Amino acid sequence: MNKYGAILSQKAHLTLSTISAFEVQPVSTEVHEGGVARFACKISSNPSAVITWELNRTTLPIAVDRITALPTGVLQIYDVGQKDAGNYRCVAATVSHRRKSMEASLTVIPAKESNPFHPPAIIAGPQNITTSLHQTVVLECMATGNPKPIISWSRLDHKSIDVFNTRVLGNGNLMISDVRLQHAGVYVCRATTPGTRNFTVAMAALTVLAPPSFVEWPESLTRPRAGTARFVCQAEGIPSPKMSWLKNGRKIHSNGRIKMYNSKLVINQIIPEDDAIYQCVAENSQGSVLSRARLTVVMSEDRPSAPYNVHAETMSSSAILLAWERPLYNSDKVIAYSVHYMKAEGLNNEEYQVVIGNDTTHYIIDDLEPASNYTFYIVAYMPMGASQMSDQVTQNTLENVPLRPPEISLTSRSPTDILISWLPIPAKYRRGQVVLYRLSFRLSTESAIQVLELPGTMHEYLLEGLKPDSIYLVRISAATRVGLGEASVWTSHRTPKATSVRAPKSPELHLEPLNCTTISVKWQQGAEDTAAIQGYKLFYKEEGQQEHGPVLLDASHLLYTLRGLDPRRKYHVRLLAYSNVEDGYQADQTVSTPGCVSVRDRMVPPPPPPHHLYAKANTSSSIFLHWRRPAFTTAQMINYTIRCNPVGLQNASLVLYLQTSETHMLVQGLEPNTKYELAVRLHVDQLASPWSPVVYHSTLPEAPAGPPVGVKVTLIEDDTALVSWKPPDGPETVVTRYTILYASRKAWIAGEWQVLHREGAITMALLENLVAGNVYIVKISASNEVGEGPFSNSVELAVLPKEASGSNQRPKRLDSADARAYPGYYHLDQKSATGIAVGVGIALTCILICVLILIYRSKARKSSASKTAQNGTQQLPRIGAGEVGKSLEGAVESEDSSVPMVAPSSFIDAKGGTDLIINSYGPIIKNNSKKKWLFFQDSKKMKVEQPQRRFSPAVCFYQPGTTVLISDEDSSGRPSQTTSFPRPFGAAADTEHSANSEGSHETGDSGRFSHESNDEIHLSSVMSSTPPTSHPFPGSDSGGGPAVSRCEEPAGPSGAEPTSSAVPQPPSTTLCFHRNEFPI
């Protein structure tokens, strides 16, 4: 204590050393040899007594593995033998006391020769324990059975057991040392027969108490006289601490000016006497803590008078207009006004304050509750202080329709009725006096709705005359004098079967929200229910979500807690009892979780959100989400809410909310190949953190559900086939790879497939090295990173032997749609017919264009023919035979088709681009005025007209040392060629098509020859009327082509068979060429 005030010290506890009488004494027992024995004693003392055991008044050695003495006063003996028989007692000793219990005898019965099988049974299970921090607890579990059962421990909430502070005593007892808050929970002991699934369980709850600790401390304040001071103090502990306030070491009592709320102290209209030291005290059964702060009052005499003539007017169900007059004294120095208001009914109502400027004397408060009375007053402020409070005025708000419907409960007393009961709407949601309830119900299979209106004083109604074993939908709405509020969602209930007269009756169900994330479910079975109940089944679901359950509970359980729920959500809970015959009548009830208390209400900063979120897609419908707990200490249980929704979702009702107490979760039930956004927030007591930063992740694509479609196989060469397909049906199917399996029938029977893989963007592949005479089976599957889809139907491809396949035979193509109906044939569908029609049209167009080009080029050939004839008889310089031979030989090797086929006694100029014909007398100039395209004429007509043509005898202008071109046509092989002029002339019209002429050879560039390729060859061919020589030039083609030789005397006629043509055969001559390649 000093001049500033006084404070109260921390409380101290003084305890005396005491010891009581034994509360539990050992009891004599008989045990079969090889069985288990157990003795127990219990005594209360301070400090805790150390308990030891004596056998026949001699200290019992406990170093043996089969004997265990627990600190709780329990002695366990396994594999009992004759030497264990005797009298046992326990000794309890403290620093100042020592007590001995009564003796109990252990009798050992000799074992039987046969040792039958016994299922496991727990003869001493764990008990519920409440302990303090840093204590040591032992959970006992002792089981019998033949063979000896194995004992294991786990937690009911599936959390891992702390291995650092936990160990097993004896044959299955769990000891936890240095108990902490995270050790609290339900522990399950399980006894299992080795090698089987036979087991039994027992469980117990461990509750850890913690002394209070502050999470927010009050801060010292400096306020002017007539001002307002607020101190905030927040503490936590188990059980929840009780808060109180002290002023200078003395307890404060609430009055009109000083008010205490759970964690706040508010002092209005501060006076000089309020200058003091204030202490916040938090206390529970485990201890107490104190925190202090000082209030300094600033004195000022130059203050304005209080505002006057304050009056209020109701505007609506949530708004009141408040008006006042300016102070009579120092009103010009007023810088602001503060409006204070609070509920008029009840005790310790919180006061709210709104500060407004000095430019107005009225204000509308619009966040009030309907049908409530409020008290208002005004305070004027100047720079050095505040005025006295104005006179108080009270005003009430109007009623409004109820904000929410009642919570209903549905039960059945018989197969033909439903008892509907509901709780009164809380005052904050009622918004007036309820005068009417409207009840609506219908069969789930019908659309007709029946409506009942009940007085506002009723809270239950019995629907009778219903159909057994039918689902009924029920909803309710409440009305005030203003009107009806929103109706509840349809709640379903199935009436019992008509034969279920002996089924367990529906329990009396009661739901109570414990906080914004937890609901307590309590029930009571009727005393008149005579059915043998085996247990209970509990189902629950959030409104609009899927149902969870069933949660199977023992018949002895009458309480269950639903945790990890979402705030401000409505939940539907369904409970029924079941017997060994059938399920009983069910009870349905709905309840809403409250909103987590916000920072505005409690002035407590929210906890930080989880951080380091990490997401990874496991499958096409699940994402594994992991996060870290924020770095803050708390003694409360922490729960997390996960929010998950597709990116760009517009419907907020489709957002998925999940709860867990772990720092990871597998979010399931998602859409494949969809991008999701995920966020997490935590809940501590009734506080909720902000949402964590959003993390984005996409689910994996779904494995292809179907095979590739439209599989077709086409034989494009003797040993090669082309297989094509289309992607599997479905717009969401993602394919990254195709697998092609093919095998001959023999290999298929042996299970030997050949495998090909193609990327997902490729939809065709070549099957090479096929063996003629075999039938091949082909099938295809699609796959991605998730998995492989099914294979398509098998498609068969027949590879015919080479001798059976001609050059004009069409390739065989099969597809998966008709492979079985038409083996070996290609099905011409509509798309293929359309493609063929388009192709034929394009081909005809090309032919027409080519004809036009040929017509145009023929004009140029006519003009060049006359020039060649004029220059044909000129003497040209001589060139070496070797150079011309090499040049001509190279031309023959590079392109055999450079010499088009003509009659044996004539040649044409294929290089000059004209249609000039040269015989033994020189160039022939046509006299016909109209051009006729001979390859379009009738062959019969040509044969008739051909004999009318006349040819001059061939003449050879021979000069020694020159090189000639001799046409080496095989007249005997094709007798018609010696006299048939139109066809070779037509072929010679365009050297671009020489590769397709009869007698030409295929080359690398499709038989085309360009005159730019060899500058030394300008003449195309030389025609001879004589039969071909018997010794052609080496390297020439047997099909006919130019031969290179020296100019010699004309050879005599050979012994070849004369042609049947009527055209006179001129004498054979040889035409020679100069180096400049003009005829000499």
Tab-separated table of C-alpha atoms in Angstrom, residues 482-753:
chain	number	residue	atom	x	y	z
A	482	VAL	CA	-46.020	-8.438	-37.198
A	483	GLY	CA	-46.135	-11.649	-39.199
A	484	LEU	CA	-44.688	-15.108	-39.857
A	485	GLY	CA	-40.956	-15.707	-39.799
A	486	GLU	CA	-38.944	-18.020	-41.982
A	487	ALA	CA	-39.961	-21.684	-41.873
A	488	SER	CA	-37.502	-24.370	-40.894
A	489	VAL	CA	-36.130	-26.807	-43.441
A	490	TRP	CA	-37.988	-30.059	-43.963
A	491	THR	CA	-37.034	-32.553	-41.248
A	492	SER	CA	-37.551	-36.201	-42.178
A	493	HIS	CA	-38.822	-38.935	-39.893
A	494	ARG	CA	-39.696	-42.550	-40.674
A	495	THR	CA	-42.605	-44.056	-38.809
A	496	PRO	CA	-41.918	-47.537	-37.376
A	497	LYS	CA	-43.006	-50.701	-39.110
A	498	ALA	CA	-46.379	-52.120	-38.153
A	499	THR	CA	-44.655	-55.309	-36.984
A	500	SER	CA	-42.183	-53.429	-34.766
A	501	VAL	CA	-44.315	-53.644	-31.637
A	502	ARG	CA	-41.463	-55.104	-29.565
A	503	ALA	CA	-38.770	-52.796	-30.889
A	504	PRO	CA	-37.150	-50.376	-28.420
A	505	LYS	CA	-39.051	-47.128	-28.056
A	506	SER	CA	-37.534	-43.846	-29.125
A	507	PRO	CA	-35.331	-42.223	-26.481
A	508	GLU	CA	-35.995	-38.758	-25.087
A	509	LEU	CA	-33.423	-36.685	-26.942
A	510	HIS	CA	-31.976	-33.372	-25.779
A	511	LEU	CA	-29.412	-31.300	-27.696
A	512	GLU	CA	-27.437	-28.456	-26.160
A	513	PRO	CA	-24.723	-26.368	-27.880
A	514	LEU	CA	-21.719	-26.136	-25.566
A	515	ASN	CA	-19.904	-23.620	-27.762
A	516	CYS	CA	-19.743	-22.600	-31.389
A	517	THR	CA	-18.164	-25.910	-32.491
A	518	THR	CA	-19.543	-28.460	-29.977
A	519	ILE	CA	-22.985	-29.950	-29.311
A	520	SER	CA	-23.855	-32.110	-26.310
A	521	VAL	CA	-26.257	-34.963	-27.103
A	522	LYS	CA	-28.129	-36.368	-24.082
A	523	TRP	CA	-30.926	-38.900	-23.998
A	524	GLN	CA	-32.968	-40.995	-21.607
A	525	GLN	CA	-34.737	-44.259	-22.316
A	526	GLY	CA	-38.278	-44.514	-21.064
A	527	ALA	CA	-38.806	-46.597	-17.920
A	528	GLU	CA	-41.808	-48.372	-19.501
A	529	ASP	CA	-39.650	-49.693	-22.355
A	530	THR	CA	-39.235	-53.445	-21.755
A	531	ALA	CA	-37.186	-54.245	-24.878
A	532	ALA	CA	-33.641	-55.539	-24.349
A	533	ILE	CA	-31.438	-52.718	-25.654
A	534	GLN	CA	-28.065	-53.707	-27.074
A	535	GLY	CA	-26.918	-50.143	-27.766
A	536	TYR	CA	-27.641	-46.919	-29.603
A	537	LYS	CA	-27.040	-45.632	-33.111
A	538	LEU	CA	-26.361	-41.928	-33.544
A	539	PHE	CA	-26.557	-40.068	-36.863
A	540	TYR	CA	-25.956	-36.370	-37.491
A	541	LYS	CA	-25.603	-34.031	-40.438
A	542	GLU	CA	-25.276	-30.379	-41.223
A	543	GLU	CA	-28.217	-28.859	-43.015
A	544	GLY	CA	-27.808	-29.511	-46.718
A	545	GLN	CA	-24.854	-31.898	-46.253
A	546	GLN	CA	-24.439	-35.674	-46.158
A	547	GLU	CA	-25.268	-37.594	-43.021
A	548	HIS	CA	-22.500	-38.911	-40.769
A	549	GLY	CA	-22.864	-42.160	-38.876
A	550	PRO	CA	-23.871	-44.399	-37.441
A	551	VAL	CA	-21.926	-43.859	-34.229
A	552	LEU	CA	-22.388	-47.058	-32.240
A	553	LEU	CA	-22.736	-46.528	-28.483
A	554	ASP	CA	-23.126	-48.948	-25.613
A	555	ALA	CA	-26.441	-49.301	-23.840
A	556	SER	CA	-24.919	-47.719	-20.731
A	557	HIS	CA	-24.011	-44.501	-22.576
A	558	LEU	CA	-26.516	-41.681	-22.287
A	559	LEU	CA	-24.229	-38.838	-23.386
A	560	TYR	CA	-22.242	-38.073	-26.486
A	561	THR	CA	-20.436	-34.927	-27.621
A	562	LEU	CA	-20.255	-33.840	-31.241
A	563	ARG	CA	-17.060	-31.860	-31.797
A	564	GLY	CA	-15.425	-30.036	-34.667
A	565	LEU	CA	-18.653	-28.524	-35.974
A	566	ASP	CA	-18.952	-25.263	-37.827
A	567	PRO	CA	-20.289	-22.111	-36.127
A	568	ARG	CA	-23.696	-20.736	-37.040
A	569	ARG	CA	-24.860	-23.950	-38.683
A	570	LYS	CA	-27.990	-26.003	-38.172
A	571	TYR	CA	-27.477	-29.696	-37.419
A	572	HIS	CA	-29.950	-32.553	-37.549
A	573	VAL	CA	-29.346	-35.359	-35.030
A	574	ARG	CA	-31.032	-38.765	-35.221
A	575	LEU	CA	-30.852	-41.350	-32.426
A	576	LEU	CA	-32.346	-44.805	-32.057
A	577	ALA	CA	-31.912	-47.795	-29.779
A	578	TYR	CA	-31.449	-51.276	-31.198
A	579	SER	CA	-31.900	-54.777	-29.847
A	580	ASN	CA	-30.595	-58.111	-31.011
A	581	VAL	CA	-33.694	-58.401	-33.229
A	582	GLU	CA	-34.191	-55.018	-34.922
A	583	ASP	CA	-33.709	-51.276	-34.737
A	584	GLY	CA	-36.006	-49.312	-32.483
A	585	TYR	CA	-38.028	-46.138	-32.951
A	586	GLN	CA	-35.908	-43.152	-33.836
A	587	ALA	CA	-35.851	-39.673	-32.376
A	588	ASP	CA	-35.004	-36.665	-34.575
A	589	GLN	CA	-34.031	-33.198	-33.409
A	590	THR	CA	-32.376	-30.107	-34.875
A	591	VAL	CA	-30.130	-27.589	-33.164
A	592	SER	CA	-28.045	-24.611	-34.259
A	593	THR	CA	-24.501	-23.912	-33.197
A	594	PRO	CA	-23.967	-20.349	-31.975
A	595	GLY	CA	-21.550	-17.944	-33.535
A	596	CYS	CA	-18.099	-17.752	-32.076
A	597	VAL	CA	-17.777	-14.721	-29.854
A	598	SER	CA	-16.153	-12.023	-31.916
A	599	VAL	CA	-13.440	-9.597	-30.937
A	600	ARG	CA	-15.999	-6.790	-30.819
A	601	ASP	CA	-17.985	-8.585	-28.103
A	602	ARG	CA	-15.164	-9.768	-25.903
A	603	MET	CA	-12.399	-7.305	-26.757
A	604	VAL	CA	-10.042	-10.271	-27.014
A	605	PRO	CA	-7.715	-10.490	-29.987
A	606	PRO	CA	-8.406	-13.534	-32.128
A	607	PRO	CA	-5.839	-16.311	-32.286
A	608	PRO	CA	-3.554	-16.276	-35.312
A	609	PRO	CA	-4.579	-18.470	-38.243
A	610	PRO	CA	-2.766	-21.674	-39.211
A	611	HIS	CA	0.153	-21.204	-41.556
A	612	HIS	CA	2.397	-23.121	-43.992
A	613	LEU	CA	-0.507	-24.779	-45.775
A	614	TYR	CA	0.583	-27.585	-48.097
A	615	ALA	CA	-1.727	-29.401	-50.493
A	616	LYS	CA	-1.092	-32.469	-52.620
A	617	ALA	CA	-3.528	-34.384	-54.788
A	618	ASN	CA	-3.728	-38.057	-53.820
A	619	THR	CA	-6.324	-39.252	-56.303
A	620	SER	CA	-8.782	-37.800	-58.764
A	621	SER	CA	-11.250	-37.168	-55.908
A	622	SER	CA	-9.085	-36.287	-52.885
A	623	ILE	CA	-6.484	-33.740	-51.790
A	624	PHE	CA	-4.233	-34.135	-48.755
A	625	LEU	CA	-3.967	-30.874	-46.824
A	626	HIS	CA	-1.357	-30.202	-44.153
A	627	TRP	CA	-0.712	-27.081	-42.084
A	628	ARG	CA	1.177	-25.896	-39.010
A	629	ARG	CA	-0.284	-24.812	-35.730
A	630	PRO	CA	0.356	-21.113	-34.990
A	631	ALA	CA	2.994	-20.329	-32.413
A	632	PHE	CA	0.968	-19.520	-29.307
A	633	THR	CA	0.354	-21.375	-26.069
A	634	THR	CA	-3.094	-22.318	-24.866
A	635	ALA	CA	-4.601	-24.770	-22.472
A	636	GLN	CA	-7.771	-25.281	-24.478
A	637	MET	CA	-8.537	-27.944	-27.024
A	638	ILE	CA	-7.878	-26.668	-30.575
A	639	ASN	CA	-10.147	-27.572	-33.457
A	640	TYR	CA	-9.741	-26.651	-37.104
A	641	THR	CA	-12.239	-25.899	-39.844
A	642	ILE	CA	-11.229	-26.571	-43.447
A	643	ARG	CA	-12.942	-24.669	-46.238
A	644	CYS	CA	-12.835	-26.201	-49.710
A	645	ASN	CA	-14.542	-25.110	-52.902
A	646	PRO	CA	-13.797	-25.075	-56.630
A	647	VAL	CA	-12.169	-21.925	-57.960
A	648	GLY	CA	-14.794	-19.504	-59.253
A	649	LEU	CA	-17.704	-21.113	-57.381
A	650	GLN	CA	-20.746	-18.825	-57.332
A	651	ASN	CA	-23.105	-20.852	-55.130
A	652	ALA	CA	-21.969	-20.385	-51.527
A	653	SER	CA	-24.098	-23.317	-50.341
A	654	LEU	CA	-21.778	-25.710	-52.200
A	655	VAL	CA	-18.731	-24.721	-50.154
A	656	LEU	CA	-17.427	-27.729	-48.226
A	657	TYR	CA	-16.594	-27.271	-44.526
A	658	LEU	CA	-14.763	-29.998	-42.623
A	659	GLN	CA	-13.639	-30.203	-38.980
A	660	THR	CA	-10.687	-31.917	-37.372
A	661	SER	CA	-8.431	-31.622	-34.358
A	662	GLU	CA	-5.344	-32.742	-36.289
A	663	THR	CA	-3.009	-30.564	-38.341
A	664	HIS	CA	-3.717	-32.525	-41.510
A	665	MET	CA	-6.699	-33.915	-43.326
A	666	LEU	CA	-7.586	-35.842	-46.458
A	667	VAL	CA	-10.330	-33.893	-48.225
A	668	GLN	CA	-12.402	-36.426	-50.150
A	669	GLY	CA	-15.391	-36.448	-52.461
A	670	LEU	CA	-13.959	-33.889	-54.911
A	671	GLU	CA	-14.437	-33.636	-58.659
A	672	PRO	CA	-11.629	-34.973	-60.887
A	673	ASN	CA	-9.325	-32.614	-62.775
A	674	THR	CA	-10.740	-29.574	-60.931
A	675	LYS	CA	-8.843	-26.697	-59.318
A	676	TYR	CA	-9.822	-26.085	-55.683
A	677	GLU	CA	-9.035	-23.348	-53.196
A	678	LEU	CA	-8.482	-24.438	-49.593
A	679	ALA	CA	-8.173	-22.465	-46.360
A	680	VAL	CA	-8.025	-23.357	-42.660
A	681	ARG	CA	-8.916	-21.561	-39.447
A	682	LEU	CA	-8.709	-22.690	-35.834
A	683	HIS	CA	-11.125	-22.555	-32.907
A	684	VAL	CA	-10.029	-22.125	-29.298
A	685	ASP	CA	-12.785	-22.135	-26.696
A	686	GLN	CA	-15.261	-19.703	-28.286
A	687	LEU	CA	-12.736	-17.785	-30.352
A	688	ALA	CA	-12.148	-18.327	-34.049
A	689	SER	CA	-9.106	-17.195	-35.964
A	690	PRO	CA	-9.248	-15.527	-39.382
A	691	TRP	CA	-8.985	-17.794	-42.404
A	692	SER	CA	-5.473	-18.716	-43.408
A	693	PRO	CA	-4.091	-17.655	-46.798
A	694	VAL	CA	-5.749	-19.625	-49.564
A	695	VAL	CA	-3.809	-22.422	-51.226
A	696	TYR	CA	-4.795	-23.623	-54.702
A	697	HIS	CA	-4.463	-27.190	-55.926
A	698	SER	CA	-6.033	-29.373	-58.587
A	699	THR	CA	-7.230	-32.923	-58.292
A	700	LEU	CA	-5.719	-35.512	-60.565
A	701	PRO	CA	-7.600	-36.387	-63.738
A	702	GLU	CA	-9.774	-39.434	-63.595
A	703	ALA	CA	-8.466	-42.608	-65.136
A	704	PRO	CA	-10.114	-43.188	-68.526
A	705	ALA	CA	-13.427	-44.888	-67.904
A	706	GLY	CA	-13.793	-46.218	-71.414
A	707	PRO	CA	-11.550	-47.517	-74.200
A	708	PRO	CA	-10.530	-45.611	-77.321
A	709	VAL	CA	-13.324	-45.620	-79.897
A	710	GLY	CA	-13.398	-46.013	-83.654
A	711	VAL	CA	-10.413	-48.371	-83.796
A	712	LYS	CA	-9.533	-49.093	-87.456
A	713	VAL	CA	-6.749	-51.217	-88.940
A	714	THR	CA	-5.702	-50.851	-92.605
A	715	LEU	CA	-3.118	-52.939	-94.477
A	716	ILE	CA	-1.069	-50.363	-96.398
A	717	GLU	CA	1.792	-52.666	-97.516
A	718	ASP	CA	2.418	-56.375	-97.638
A	719	ASP	CA	3.878	-56.405	-94.097
A	720	THR	CA	2.726	-53.070	-92.646
A	721	ALA	CA	-0.646	-51.955	-91.300
A	722	LEU	CA	-1.909	-48.591	-90.084
A	723	VAL	CA	-4.024	-48.575	-86.922
A	724	SER	CA	-5.999	-45.445	-86.023
A	725	TRP	CA	-8.461	-44.580	-83.263
A	726	LYS	CA	-10.269	-41.755	-81.504
A	727	PRO	CA	-9.890	-40.693	-77.825
A	728	PRO	CA	-12.273	-42.231	-75.275
A	729	ASP	CA	-15.697	-40.659	-74.950
A	730	GLY	CA	-16.118	-37.985	-72.293
A	731	PRO	CA	-15.053	-34.324	-72.365
A	732	GLU	CA	-13.203	-34.551	-69.026
A	733	THR	CA	-11.084	-37.553	-69.987
A	734	VAL	CA	-7.367	-36.735	-70.050
A	735	VAL	CA	-5.118	-39.161	-71.942
A	736	THR	CA	-1.338	-39.006	-71.746
A	737	ARG	CA	-0.483	-42.344	-73.358
A	738	TYR	CA	-2.005	-45.059	-75.543
A	739	THR	CA	-1.030	-48.715	-75.368
A	740	ILE	CA	-1.425	-50.834	-78.520
A	741	LEU	CA	-1.362	-54.615	-78.185
A	742	TYR	CA	-1.243	-56.788	-81.288
A	743	ALA	CA	-0.433	-60.417	-81.927
A	744	SER	CA	-1.143	-63.178	-84.376
A	745	ARG	CA	-3.734	-65.732	-83.414
A	746	LYS	CA	-1.087	-68.250	-82.480
A	747	ALA	CA	0.747	-65.747	-80.291
A	748	TRP	CA	-2.564	-64.576	-78.827
A	749	ILE	CA	-3.420	-68.100	-77.723
A	750	ALA	CA	-0.002	-68.296	-76.060
A	751	GLY	CA	-0.558	-64.913	-74.415
A	752	GLU	CA	2.340	-63.266	-76.236
A	753	TRP	CA	1.466	-59.713	-77.201
